Amino acid sequence: MSDLKKIFLEETDSTNNYAKRISGEIKDDCLITAKKQTAGRGRTGRRFFSPEGGIYMSLLLHPCFPDGKTERITLMAAVAVSRALEAVFAVKPKIKWVNDIFLGGKKVCGILSEGVYNPEKGGFDYAVLGVGVNLSLPEGGFPEEIKKIAGAVCETADLKQRQMFIDRFVSEFFDIYENGADYMSEYKSRSFVLGKQIEYIKDGVKNKAVAVDITADGELVVKENGKVYFLRSGEVKICVDSII
């Protein structure tokens, strides 16, 4: 981490896309940050609102880990983001499975990890970890379609706080990523999904179940009518009648 290359951009389409574009020429780990994204995206290609005033960054990682472990990067990042928010802003964030960070019932951060698999090597050429944080309230507010769910860490944040958060996140993430520090127990303790009744969609059908555990690979374990199911992806919604 000491030799981490850093690139700062005034504006880009997406820091994840930028990281992919430079992956062929940069063989070391690299941090890309941008003031603004014009085409920020989340899981399943959804648009991620990315106006000036937020933190948008991606880590280009050249991992040497076996097939499947890229999924764990999202879990590591969620813990690192939570620690950094606590340290810099003295807040108590919660994790919504699998890749969102919430404060006061509002989403303030989204995480997107992507791996590029090389079948000839039997492993990943590289992975890209993207983190977008609604650091302060955007001018004009959030768009209508997300204003009920989106929130900000604080009303306003200065450049010093912004940099402190980035530095702390990078430090916390690499402590887990490189040193094998425990993170799963902390991920679970920060979850506001575990123990709650949730709704999820499977094969086009809405189901209700209780979230009981999260596996090391990020699967959400749910129990429904005495049967146990493992959810690898998708949206979950906490039922209104479940205590939050």
mmCIF file of C-alpha atoms in Angstrom:
data_model
loop_
_atom_site.group_PDB
_atom_site.id
_atom_site.type_symbol
_atom_site.label_atom_id
_atom_site.label_comp_id
_atom_site.label_asym_id
_atom_site.label_seq_id
_atom_site.Cartn_x
_atom_site.Cartn_y
_atom_site.Cartn_z
ATOM 1 C CA MET A 1 0.000 0.000 0.000
ATOM 2 C CA SER A 2 2.959 2.328 0.570
ATOM 3 C CA ASP A 3 3.614 2.447 -3.189
ATOM 4 C CA LEU A 4 -0.041 2.973 -4.118
ATOM 5 C CA LYS A 5 -0.292 5.054 -7.269
ATOM 6 C CA LYS A 6 -2.853 7.875 -7.089
ATOM 7 C CA ILE A 7 -4.742 9.624 -9.878
ATOM 8 C CA PHE A 8 -7.044 12.605 -9.303
ATOM 9 C CA LEU A 9 -9.629 13.626 -11.905
ATOM 10 C CA GLU A 10 -11.807 16.712 -12.000
ATOM 11 C CA GLU A 11 -14.469 14.732 -13.857
ATOM 12 C CA THR A 12 -14.894 11.324 -15.455
ATOM 13 C CA ASP A 13 -17.695 9.119 -16.683
ATOM 14 C CA SER A 14 -17.062 6.555 -13.944
ATOM 15 C CA THR A 15 -13.980 5.910 -11.840
ATOM 16 C CA ASN A 16 -14.550 2.170 -12.312
ATOM 17 C CA ASN A 17 -14.621 2.600 -16.086
ATOM 18 C CA TYR A 18 -11.490 4.751 -15.922
ATOM 19 C CA ALA A 19 -9.710 2.093 -13.865
ATOM 20 C CA LYS A 20 -10.570 -0.538 -16.459
ATOM 21 C CA ARG A 21 -9.286 1.657 -19.276
ATOM 22 C CA ILE A 22 -5.879 2.084 -17.657
ATOM 23 C CA SER A 23 -5.575 -1.478 -16.356
ATOM 24 C CA GLY A 24 -3.412 -2.530 -19.293
ATOM 25 C CA GLU A 25 -0.786 0.144 -18.690
ATOM 26 C CA ILE A 26 -0.720 0.258 -14.879
ATOM 27 C CA LYS A 27 0.384 -2.967 -13.245
ATOM 28 C CA ASP A 28 0.488 -1.715 -9.663
ATOM 29 C CA ASP A 29 -2.414 -1.018 -7.342
ATOM 30 C CA CYS A 30 -3.881 2.408 -8.046
ATOM 31 C CA LEU A 31 -6.392 4.784 -6.445
ATOM 32 C CA ILE A 32 -8.522 6.918 -8.759
ATOM 33 C CA THR A 33 -10.613 9.735 -7.279
ATOM 34 C CA ALA A 34 -12.885 12.207 -9.035
ATOM 35 C CA LYS A 35 -14.803 15.320 -8.038
ATOM 36 C CA LYS A 36 -17.706 14.345 -10.255
ATOM 37 C CA GLN A 37 -18.956 11.413 -12.342
ATOM 38 C CA THR A 38 -21.124 11.878 -15.418
ATOM 39 C CA ALA A 39 -22.090 8.206 -15.723
ATOM 40 C CA GLY A 40 -21.634 6.730 -12.266
ATOM 41 C CA ARG A 41 -23.199 3.320 -11.886
ATOM 42 C CA GLY A 42 -24.100 0.789 -9.255
ATOM 43 C CA ARG A 43 -24.999 -2.873 -9.383
ATOM 44 C CA THR A 44 -26.841 -4.150 -12.487
ATOM 45 C CA GLY A 45 -25.819 -0.979 -14.315
ATOM 46 C CA ARG A 46 -28.082 1.329 -12.344
ATOM 47 C CA ARG A 47 -27.261 5.026 -12.472
ATOM 48 C CA PHE A 48 -25.444 6.329 -9.405
ATOM 49 C CA PHE A 49 -26.116 10.033 -8.836
ATOM 50 C CA SER A 50 -22.640 11.580 -8.656
ATOM 51 C CA PRO A 51 -22.679 15.388 -8.434
ATOM 52 C CA GLU A 52 -19.806 17.525 -7.242
ATOM 53 C CA GLY A 53 -19.537 17.405 -3.466
ATOM 54 C CA GLY A 54 -19.433 13.643 -3.107
ATOM 55 C CA ILE A 55 -16.510 11.230 -2.944
ATOM 56 C CA TYR A 56 -16.082 8.982 -5.962
ATOM 57 C CA MET A 57 -13.135 6.635 -6.007
ATOM 58 C CA SER A 58 -11.978 3.307 -7.353
ATOM 59 C CA LEU A 59 -9.134 1.040 -6.388
ATOM 60 C CA LEU A 60 -7.501 -0.864 -9.229
ATOM 61 C CA LEU A 61 -6.231 -4.027 -7.584
ATOM 62 C CA HIS A 62 -3.961 -6.673 -9.029
ATOM 63 C CA PRO A 63 -4.944 -9.525 -6.725
ATOM 64 C CA CYS A 64 -3.284 -12.862 -6.269
ATOM 65 C CA PHE A 65 -6.238 -14.596 -4.720
ATOM 66 C CA PRO A 66 -8.188 -17.633 -5.907
ATOM 67 C CA ASP A 67 -11.373 -17.698 -7.927
ATOM 68 C CA GLY A 68 -14.347 -16.379 -5.993
ATOM 69 C CA LYS A 69 -12.607 -14.130 -3.516
ATOM 70 C CA THR A 70 -13.317 -10.970 -5.507
ATOM 71 C CA GLU A 71 -16.820 -11.098 -4.065
ATOM 72 C CA ARG A 72 -15.319 -10.600 -0.625
ATOM 73 C CA ILE A 73 -13.802 -7.260 -1.632
ATOM 74 C CA THR A 74 -17.242 -5.674 -1.340
ATOM 75 C CA LEU A 75 -17.577 -6.928 2.234
ATOM 76 C CA MET A 76 -14.090 -5.679 3.120
ATOM 77 C CA ALA A 77 -14.878 -2.271 1.637
ATOM 78 C CA ALA A 78 -18.165 -1.971 3.539
ATOM 79 C CA VAL A 79 -16.318 -2.452 6.822
ATOM 80 C CA ALA A 80 -13.545 -0.039 5.793
ATOM 81 C CA VAL A 81 -16.056 2.652 4.772
ATOM 82 C CA SER A 82 -17.914 2.244 8.066
ATOM 83 C CA ARG A 83 -14.720 2.559 10.095
ATOM 84 C CA ALA A 84 -13.626 5.644 8.149
ATOM 85 C CA LEU A 85 -17.002 7.362 8.553
ATOM 86 C CA GLU A 86 -16.917 6.727 12.294
ATOM 87 C CA ALA A 87 -13.358 8.001 12.651
ATOM 88 C CA VAL A 88 -13.750 11.192 10.605
ATOM 89 C CA PHE A 89 -17.385 12.174 11.149
ATOM 90 C CA ALA A 90 -18.229 10.483 14.487
ATOM 91 C CA VAL A 91 -21.321 8.775 13.058
ATOM 92 C CA LYS A 92 -22.705 5.245 13.422
ATOM 93 C CA PRO A 93 -23.224 3.760 9.953
ATOM 94 C CA LYS A 94 -25.042 0.511 9.247
ATOM 95 C CA ILE A 95 -24.546 -1.944 6.387
ATOM 96 C CA LYS A 96 -27.432 -3.047 4.180
ATOM 97 C CA TRP A 97 -26.590 -6.314 2.465
ATOM 98 C CA VAL A 98 -24.670 -6.450 0.428
ATOM 99 C CA ASN A 99 -23.081 -3.214 -0.704
ATOM 100 C CA ASP A 100 -24.838 -0.160 0.762
ATOM 101 C CA ILE A 101 -24.019 2.003 3.778
ATOM 102 C CA PHE A 102 -26.860 3.723 5.619
ATOM 103 C CA LEU A 103 -27.060 6.556 8.138
ATOM 104 C CA GLY A 104 -30.300 7.457 9.860
ATOM 105 C CA GLY A 105 -32.274 5.204 7.545
ATOM 106 C CA LYS A 106 -30.842 6.795 4.382
ATOM 107 C CA LYS A 107 -28.318 5.431 1.898
ATOM 108 C CA VAL A 108 -25.099 7.453 1.956
ATOM 109 C CA CYS A 109 -22.706 5.104 0.157
ATOM 110 C CA GLY A 110 -22.727 2.474 -2.564
ATOM 111 C CA ILE A 111 -19.988 -0.046 -3.351
ATOM 112 C CA LEU A 112 -19.361 -1.829 -6.653
ATOM 113 C CA SER A 113 -16.624 -4.435 -7.130
ATOM 114 C CA GLU A 114 -15.826 -5.984 -10.497
ATOM 115 C CA GLY A 115 -13.314 -8.682 -11.351
ATOM 116 C CA VAL A 116 -11.793 -9.533 -14.731
ATOM 117 C CA TYR A 117 -11.223 -13.277 -14.894
ATOM 118 C CA ASN A 118 -8.523 -14.860 -17.052
ATOM 119 C CA PRO A 119 -9.373 -18.525 -17.808
ATOM 120 C CA GLU A 120 -5.834 -19.203 -19.061
ATOM 121 C CA LYS A 121 -4.405 -18.190 -15.707
ATOM 122 C CA GLY A 122 -7.259 -19.705 -13.744
ATOM 123 C CA GLY A 123 -7.530 -16.492 -11.785
ATOM 124 C CA PHE A 124 -8.252 -12.785 -11.986
ATOM 125 C CA ASP A 125 -6.108 -10.351 -13.945
ATOM 126 C CA TYR A 126 -7.337 -7.510 -11.765
ATOM 127 C CA ALA A 127 -10.283 -6.253 -9.769
ATOM 128 C CA VAL A 128 -11.828 -2.808 -9.519
ATOM 129 C CA LEU A 129 -13.437 -1.619 -6.308
ATOM 130 C CA GLY A 130 -15.650 1.443 -6.643
ATOM 131 C CA VAL A 131 -16.942 3.505 -3.720
ATOM 132 C CA GLY A 132 -19.347 6.426 -3.997
ATOM 133 C CA VAL A 133 -20.185 8.497 -0.921
ATOM 134 C CA ASN A 134 -22.831 11.204 -0.613
ATOM 135 C CA LEU A 135 -20.571 13.302 1.552
ATOM 136 C CA SER A 136 -22.676 16.464 1.665
ATOM 137 C CA LEU A 137 -26.126 17.471 0.483
ATOM 138 C CA PRO A 138 -26.081 18.200 -3.267
ATOM 139 C CA GLU A 139 -27.024 21.646 -4.502
ATOM 140 C CA GLY A 140 -30.684 21.460 -5.442
ATOM 141 C CA GLY A 141 -31.184 18.234 -3.498
ATOM 142 C CA PHE A 142 -31.419 14.655 -4.688
ATOM 143 C CA PRO A 143 -33.388 13.682 -7.814
ATOM 144 C CA GLU A 144 -37.051 12.825 -7.250
ATOM 145 C CA GLU A 145 -36.549 9.113 -7.919
ATOM 146 C CA ILE A 146 -34.062 8.684 -5.061
ATOM 147 C CA LYS A 147 -34.867 11.480 -2.608
ATOM 148 C CA LYS A 148 -36.814 9.152 -0.283
ATOM 149 C CA ILE A 149 -33.900 6.757 0.145
ATOM 150 C CA ALA A 150 -30.763 8.888 -0.425
ATOM 151 C CA GLY A 151 -29.044 10.831 2.319
ATOM 152 C CA ALA A 152 -25.744 12.564 3.024
ATOM 153 C CA VAL A 153 -23.103 12.112 5.690
ATOM 154 C CA CYS A 154 -23.333 15.794 6.636
ATOM 155 C CA GLU A 155 -24.775 19.046 5.310
ATOM 156 C CA THR A 156 -21.380 20.374 4.287
ATOM 157 C CA ALA A 157 -17.871 18.930 4.397
ATOM 158 C CA ASP A 158 -14.567 20.689 3.838
ATOM 159 C CA LEU A 159 -11.637 19.511 1.739
ATOM 160 C CA LYS A 160 -9.709 18.435 4.821
ATOM 161 C CA GLN A 161 -12.486 16.097 5.950
ATOM 162 C CA ARG A 162 -12.810 14.744 2.425
ATOM 163 C CA GLN A 163 -9.121 13.852 2.270
ATOM 164 C CA MET A 164 -9.122 12.473 5.802
ATOM 165 C CA PHE A 165 -11.936 10.108 4.859
ATOM 166 C CA ILE A 166 -10.200 8.916 1.688
ATOM 167 C CA ASP A 167 -6.926 8.321 3.529
ATOM 168 C CA ARG A 168 -8.628 6.502 6.395
ATOM 169 C CA PHE A 169 -10.670 4.321 4.038
ATOM 170 C CA VAL A 170 -7.577 3.299 2.066
ATOM 171 C CA SER A 171 -5.699 2.497 5.280
ATOM 172 C CA GLU A 172 -8.556 0.437 6.728
ATOM 173 C CA PHE A 173 -9.204 -1.399 3.469
ATOM 174 C CA PHE A 174 -5.612 -2.461 2.909
ATOM 175 C CA ASP A 175 -5.285 -3.520 6.536
ATOM 176 C CA ILE A 176 -8.000 -6.077 5.799
ATOM 177 C CA TYR A 177 -7.060 -6.861 2.198
ATOM 178 C CA GLU A 178 -3.324 -7.355 2.680
ATOM 179 C CA ASN A 179 -3.048 -8.461 6.282
ATOM 180 C CA GLY A 180 -6.044 -10.755 6.539
ATOM 181 C CA ALA A 181 -7.571 -8.798 9.404
ATOM 182 C CA ASP A 182 -10.916 -10.176 10.539
ATOM 183 C CA TYR A 183 -13.835 -8.361 8.990
ATOM 184 C CA MET A 184 -16.769 -10.792 8.756
ATOM 185 C CA SER A 185 -17.738 -10.585 12.422
ATOM 186 C CA GLU A 186 -17.682 -6.799 12.168
ATOM 187 C CA TYR A 187 -19.640 -6.838 8.907
ATOM 188 C CA LYS A 188 -22.353 -8.898 10.589
ATOM 189 C CA SER A 189 -22.425 -6.742 13.716
ATOM 190 C CA ARG A 190 -22.910 -3.638 11.570
ATOM 191 C CA SER A 191 -25.698 -5.202 9.497
ATOM 192 C CA PHE A 192 -29.224 -3.913 9.995
ATOM 193 C CA VAL A 193 -30.653 -6.773 7.926
ATOM 194 C CA LEU A 194 -29.738 -9.750 10.113
ATOM 195 C CA GLY A 195 -32.533 -10.856 12.395
ATOM 196 C CA LYS A 196 -35.134 -8.938 10.388
ATOM 197 C CA GLN A 197 -37.967 -10.182 8.214
ATOM 198 C CA ILE A 198 -37.196 -9.270 4.630
ATOM 199 C CA GLU A 199 -38.766 -9.370 1.198
ATOM 200 C CA TYR A 200 -36.839 -10.655 -1.806
ATOM 201 C CA ILE A 201 -37.712 -11.635 -5.350
ATOM 202 C CA LYS A 202 -36.864 -15.076 -6.711
ATOM 203 C CA ASP A 203 -37.890 -16.215 -10.194
ATOM 204 C CA GLY A 204 -40.171 -13.206 -10.423
ATOM 205 C CA VAL A 205 -42.012 -14.080 -7.215
ATOM 206 C CA LYS A 206 -41.926 -11.945 -4.068
ATOM 207 C CA ASN A 207 -40.992 -13.931 -0.962
ATOM 208 C CA LYS A 208 -40.746 -13.188 2.747
ATOM 209 C CA ALA A 209 -38.082 -14.685 4.984
ATOM 210 C CA VAL A 210 -35.925 -13.957 8.013
ATOM 211 C CA ALA A 211 -32.274 -13.031 7.408
ATOM 212 C CA VAL A 212 -30.244 -15.261 9.732
ATOM 213 C CA ASP A 213 -26.610 -15.113 8.581
ATOM 214 C CA ILE A 214 -24.093 -13.920 5.986
ATOM 215 C CA THR A 215 -21.481 -16.315 4.610
ATOM 216 C CA ALA A 216 -17.793 -15.528 4.084
ATOM 217 C CA ASP A 217 -18.514 -15.105 0.365
ATOM 218 C CA GLY A 218 -21.286 -12.613 1.001
ATOM 219 C CA GLU A 219 -24.328 -14.830 0.566
ATOM 220 C CA LEU A 220 -27.320 -13.821 2.652
ATOM 221 C CA VAL A 221 -28.732 -16.823 4.493
ATOM 222 C CA VAL A 222 -32.500 -16.637 4.936
ATOM 223 C CA LYS A 223 -35.017 -18.956 6.551
ATOM 224 C CA GLU A 224 -38.486 -19.319 5.083
ATOM 225 C CA ASN A 225 -41.109 -21.802 6.285
ATOM 226 C CA GLY A 226 -38.444 -23.913 7.962
ATOM 227 C CA LYS A 227 -36.249 -24.025 4.858
ATOM 228 C CA VAL A 228 -32.881 -22.297 4.443
ATOM 229 C CA TYR A 229 -31.945 -20.432 1.265
ATOM 230 C CA PHE A 230 -28.756 -18.680 0.159
ATOM 231 C CA LEU A 231 -29.111 -15.388 -1.735
ATOM 232 C CA ARG A 232 -26.109 -14.420 -3.830
ATOM 233 C CA SER A 233 -27.456 -11.174 -5.249
ATOM 234 C CA GLY A 234 -30.554 -9.056 -5.648
ATOM 235 C CA GLU A 235 -32.394 -6.451 -3.650
ATOM 236 C CA VAL A 236 -33.817 -7.126 -0.220
ATOM 237 C CA LYS A 237 -36.328 -4.968 1.562
ATOM 238 C CA ILE A 238 -36.959 -4.961 5.280
ATOM 239 C CA CYS A 239 -40.632 -5.575 5.989
ATOM 240 C CA VAL A 240 -42.527 -2.678 7.517
ATOM 241 C CA ASP A 241 -43.663 -4.827 10.420
ATOM 242 C CA SER A 242 -40.081 -5.851 11.233
ATOM 243 C CA ILE A 243 -38.365 -3.874 13.978
ATOM 244 C CA ILE A 244 -35.573 -1.705 12.562
#
